CSV table of C-alpha atoms (C1' of nucleotides) in Angstrom, one decimal:
chain,number,residue,atom,x,y,z
A,1,MET,CA,51.9,151.1,-18.2
A,2,ASP,CA,52.1,152.3,-21.7
A,3,LEU,CA,49.0,152.3,-23.9
A,4,TYR,CA,48.9,151.9,-27.6
A,5,PHE,CA,45.8,152.9,-29.4
A,6,VAL,CA,45.8,151.3,-32.7
A,7,ASN,CA,43.6,150.5,-35.6
A,8,PRO,CA,43.8,146.7,-35.8
A,9,HIS,CA,42.3,146.9,-39.3
A,10,PRO,CA,44.6,147.6,-42.2
A,11,ASN,CA,42.1,149.8,-43.7
A,12,PRO,CA,42.0,153.0,-41.6
A,13,ASN,CA,38.4,153.6,-42.5
A,14,PHE,CA,37.3,150.4,-40.9
A,15,GLY,CA,35.6,150.5,-37.5
A,16,TYR,CA,35.7,154.2,-37.1
A,17,SER,CA,36.3,157.3,-39.1
A,18,THR,CA,37.6,160.5,-37.7
A,19,HIS,CA,35.1,160.2,-34.9
A,20,MET,CA,35.2,157.3,-32.6
A,21,ASN,CA,31.5,157.3,-32.3
A,22,HIS,CA,31.0,156.9,-36.0
A,23,VAL,CA,29.0,153.8,-36.2
A,24,PRO,CA,29.2,151.8,-39.4
A,25,SER,CA,26.1,149.8,-39.7
A,26,SER,CA,24.3,147.3,-41.9
A,27,SER,CA,20.9,146.0,-42.1
A,28,SER,CA,21.8,143.0,-40.1
A,29,HIS,CA,23.6,144.4,-37.0
A,30,GLU,CA,25.1,147.3,-35.4
A,31,PHE,CA,28.6,147.8,-34.4
A,32,ILE,CA,30.4,150.2,-32.1
A,33,LEU,CA,34.1,150.2,-31.7
A,34,SER,CA,35.0,151.0,-28.2
A,35,GLU,CA,37.7,153.2,-27.0
A,36,TYR,CA,39.5,150.2,-25.5
A,37,LEU,CA,42.7,148.6,-25.8
A,38,MET,CA,43.8,145.8,-23.6
A,39,LEU,CA,47.3,145.3,-22.6
A,40,ASP,CA,48.6,143.8,-19.3
A,41,ASP,CA,45.2,142.2,-19.1
A,42,ILE,CA,43.7,145.5,-18.1
A,43,CYS,CA,40.8,147.1,-19.7
A,44,ILE,CA,41.0,150.9,-19.9
A,45,ASP,CA,37.7,152.5,-20.3
A,46,HIS,CA,37.7,156.1,-21.5
A,47,HIS,CA,34.3,157.2,-20.5
A,48,ASP,CA,35.4,160.7,-19.5
A,49,GLN,CA,35.5,163.2,-22.3
A,50,GLU,CA,39.2,164.2,-21.8
A,51,SER,CA,40.4,160.6,-22.0
A,52,ARG,CA,38.1,160.0,-24.8
A,53,SER,CA,39.5,162.8,-26.9
A,54,GLN,CA,43.0,161.7,-26.2
A,55,SER,CA,42.2,158.2,-27.3
A,56,ILE,CA,40.6,159.4,-30.4
A,57,GLU,CA,43.7,161.5,-31.2
A,58,SER,CA,45.9,158.5,-30.6
A,59,LEU,CA,43.7,156.3,-32.7
A,60,GLU,CA,43.9,158.6,-35.6
A,61,LYS,CA,47.7,158.7,-35.5
A,62,VAL,CA,48.6,155.1,-35.1
A,63,THR,CA,47.8,152.2,-37.3
A,64,PHE,CA,48.5,148.5,-36.9
A,65,ASN,CA,51.7,148.5,-38.9
A,66,ASP,CA,53.0,151.5,-37.0
A,67,VAL,CA,53.3,149.7,-33.7
A,68,ASN,CA,56.8,150.2,-32.4
A,69,GLN,CA,57.9,146.7,-31.7
A,70,GLU,CA,60.4,147.5,-28.9
A,71,GLU,CA,57.8,149.7,-27.2
A,72,PHE,CA,55.3,147.0,-27.7
A,73,ASN,CA,57.6,144.6,-25.9
A,74,ASP,CA,58.0,147.0,-23.1
A,75,ALA,CA,54.3,147.3,-22.8
A,76,THR,CA,53.7,143.6,-22.7
A,77,SER,CA,56.9,142.4,-21.0
A,78,ASN,CA,55.2,141.5,-17.8
A,79,ASN,CA,52.1,140.1,-19.2
A,80,ASN,CA,52.1,136.4,-19.3
A,81,ASN,CA,48.7,136.2,-20.8
A,82,LEU,CA,49.7,137.9,-24.0
A,83,LYS,CA,53.1,136.2,-24.4
A,84,ASN,CA,53.7,133.5,-26.8
A,85,LYS,CA,55.1,130.3,-25.5
A,86,ASN,CA,58.5,131.6,-26.2
A,87,GLY,CA,57.6,135.1,-25.0
A,88,ILE,CA,56.4,137.8,-27.3
A,89,LYS,CA,59.0,136.7,-29.8
A,90,GLY,CA,58.4,134.1,-32.3
A,91,LYS,CA,60.4,130.9,-32.8
A,92,LYS,CA,63.1,132.6,-34.8
A,93,GLY,CA,63.3,135.5,-32.4
A,94,GLU,CA,61.2,137.8,-34.5
A,95,VAL,CA,58.8,140.1,-32.7
A,96,VAL,CA,55.2,139.2,-33.2
A,97,PRO,CA,52.9,142.3,-32.8
A,98,LYS,CA,49.9,141.5,-30.8
A,99,ILE,CA,46.9,143.8,-30.7
A,100,ALA,CA,43.9,143.4,-28.5
A,101,PHE,CA,40.8,145.5,-28.7
A,102,ARG,CA,37.2,145.3,-27.6
A,103,THR,CA,34.2,146.0,-29.6
A,104,ARG,CA,30.6,146.2,-28.7
A,105,SER,CA,28.8,143.9,-31.1
A,106,GLU,CA,26.0,141.3,-31.1
A,107,ILE,CA,28.0,139.1,-33.4
A,108,GLU,CA,31.4,137.7,-32.8
A,109,ILE,CA,32.4,137.2,-36.4
A,110,MET,CA,33.2,140.6,-37.8
A,111,ASP,CA,34.4,140.9,-41.3
A,112,ASP,CA,37.7,142.7,-41.2
A,113,GLY,CA,38.4,142.1,-44.9
A,114,TYR,CA,40.6,139.1,-44.4
A,115,LYS,CA,39.6,135.5,-44.8
A,116,TRP,CA,39.9,133.5,-41.6
A,117,ARG,CA,39.8,129.8,-40.9
A,118,LYS,CA,38.7,128.6,-37.5
A,119,TYR,CA,41.0,126.1,-36.0
A,120,GLY,CA,40.0,125.8,-32.3
A,121,LYS,CA,37.6,126.7,-29.6
A,122,LYS,CA,38.2,126.6,-25.9
A,123,SER,CA,36.6,127.4,-22.7
A,124,VAL,CA,39.0,129.5,-20.7
A,125,LYS,CA,39.3,130.0,-17.0
A,126,ASN,CA,37.4,132.9,-15.4
A,127,ASN,CA,35.3,133.2,-18.5
A,128,HIS,CA,32.3,131.1,-19.2
A,129,ASN,CA,32.3,132.2,-22.7
A,130,LEU,CA,34.2,130.2,-25.3
A,131,ARG,CA,37.3,131.5,-27.0
A,132,ASN,CA,37.6,131.0,-30.7
A,133,TYR,CA,40.9,130.7,-32.6
A,134,TYR,CA,41.3,131.7,-36.2
A,135,LYS,CA,44.2,131.7,-38.6
A,136,CYS,CA,44.4,133.8,-41.7
A,137,SER,CA,43.6,131.4,-44.6
A,138,SER,CA,46.0,133.1,-47.0
A,139,VAL,CA,48.9,130.9,-48.0
A,140,GLY,CA,52.0,131.8,-46.1
A,141,CYS,CA,50.3,134.2,-43.8
A,142,ASN,CA,50.6,133.2,-40.1
A,143,VAL,CA,48.4,135.9,-38.6
A,144,LYS,CA,46.1,134.6,-35.9
A,145,LYS,CA,43.3,136.1,-34.0
A,146,ARG,CA,41.4,135.1,-30.9
A,147,VAL,CA,37.8,136.1,-30.4
A,148,GLU,CA,36.0,135.8,-27.1
A,149,ARG,CA,33.2,137.6,-25.4
A,150,ASP,CA,34.0,139.8,-22.4
A,151,ARG,CA,33.7,137.9,-19.2
A,152,ASP,CA,32.1,140.9,-17.5
A,153,ASP,CA,29.9,142.2,-20.2
A,154,SER,CA,29.0,139.7,-22.9
A,155,SER,CA,27.8,142.5,-25.1
A,156,TYR,CA,31.5,143.2,-25.9
A,157,VAL,CA,33.7,141.1,-28.0
A,158,ILE,CA,37.4,140.9,-27.3
A,159,THR,CA,39.5,140.3,-30.4
A,160,THR,CA,43.2,139.7,-30.3
A,161,TYR,CA,45.3,139.9,-33.5
A,162,GLU,CA,48.7,138.3,-33.5
A,163,GLY,CA,51.2,139.0,-36.3
A,164,VAL,CA,51.1,141.1,-39.4
A,165,HIS,CA,49.5,140.1,-42.7
A,166,ASN,CA,52.1,139.7,-45.5
A,167,HIS,CA,49.5,140.2,-48.2
A,168,ASP,CA,46.9,142.7,-49.2
A,169,ILE,CA,43.3,142.6,-48.1
A,170,PRO,CA,41.3,140.2,-50.3
A,171,PHE,CA,38.6,142.9,-50.5
A,172,THR,CA,35.5,141.0,-50.1
A,173,SER,CA,32.7,143.0,-48.5
A,174,TYR,CA,32.3,144.7,-45.2
A,175,TYR,CA,29.1,144.3,-43.2
A,176,GLY,CA,27.3,143.1,-46.3
A,177,GLN,CA,27.0,146.6,-47.6
A,178,ILE,CA,30.1,148.6,-47.0
A,179,SER,CA,32.9,147.8,-49.4
A,180,PHE,CA,36.2,149.4,-49.5
A,181,GLN,CA,37.9,149.5,-52.8
A,182,HIS,CA,41.3,150.8,-53.8
A,183,SER,CA,40.4,154.0,-55.6
A,184,ASN,CA,42.3,156.2,-57.9
A,185,ALA,CA,40.3,159.2,-56.6
B,1,DC,C1',32.6,116.4,-53.4
B,2,DG,C1',35.1,120.0,-51.5
B,3,DC,C1',35.7,123.0,-48.0
B,4,DA,C1',34.9,125.0,-43.4
B,5,DT,C1',33.8,123.9,-38.8
B,6,DT,C1',33.7,121.2,-34.7
B,7,DT,C1',35.7,118.9,-31.0
B,8,DG,C1',38.5,115.8,-28.3
B,9,DA,C1',43.3,114.8,-27.9
B,10,DC,C1',47.7,116.4,-27.4
B,11,DC,C1',51.5,119.5,-26.2
B,12,DA,C1',54.1,123.1,-23.8
B,13,DG,C1',54.6,126.6,-20.3
B,14,DC,C1',54.0,127.9,-15.7
B,15,DG,C1',53.2,127.7,-10.7
B,16,DC,C1',53.3,125.1,-6.7
C,1,DG,C1',57.4,116.2,-10.9
C,2,DC,C1',52.6,117.1,-11.2
C,3,DG,C1',48.5,119.4,-12.3
C,4,DC,C1',46.4,123.3,-14.5
C,5,DT,C1',45.7,126.1,-18.3
C,6,DG,C1',46.0,128.0,-23.0
C,7,DG,C1',47.0,127.0,-27.6
C,8,DT,C1',47.2,123.8,-31.6
C,9,DC,C1',46.3,119.7,-34.3
C,10,DA,C1',43.7,116.7,-37.0
C,11,DA,C1',40.0,113.4,-37.7
C,12,DA,C1',35.2,113.6,-37.9
C,13,DT,C1',31.3,116.0,-39.2
C,14,DG,C1',28.3,119.3,-41.5
C,15,DC,C1',26.9,122.1,-45.1
C,16,DG,C1',26.4,124.2,-49.7
DNA sequence: CGCATTTGACCAGCGC
DNA sequence: GCGCTGGTCAAATGCG
């Protein structure tokens, strides 16, 4: 099984810096991005130092938009849970990148810079926690995300992004305090 | 009043 | 074909 460590956030500074254990925090909550990526419905937990360093390296190299779509298909080809109704491809045959990651957070709604509109909530099998469905509220942008708590450890939040934003980040604020701005510096 | 959220209904895919 | 399940829709509701 191939693993892809990606930064689901378009801003590479979001969630982690050059160190995975970097913890952005605000006055209201604390957030730790785990060294997890879920594909094939399997959680890989890199607790050992060697794996961790590898994951960090990978995370620094790969960003959301860099996902090789063919490789992504290979990695998800036998995963029914992550497929669209028509497979991983969209209605027109285009490939829809799908990224899942797990974060340790007390809150489920994490401000990733984009504006999301909630359109559904479901209880899913094998998970007593509810799954929330969001769409990017930007006009013409079809990116979706699902947010649910880990069935085994509710202190973790599993977020799945589907699709790629076709617009820039609205640039609101992150965590109330942290704000990323385009800078000429 | 406008917008976001909630929530039940509906639909499609899949396995048996 | 049928039932289960996940995903989406849209009317109702809540909130600022």
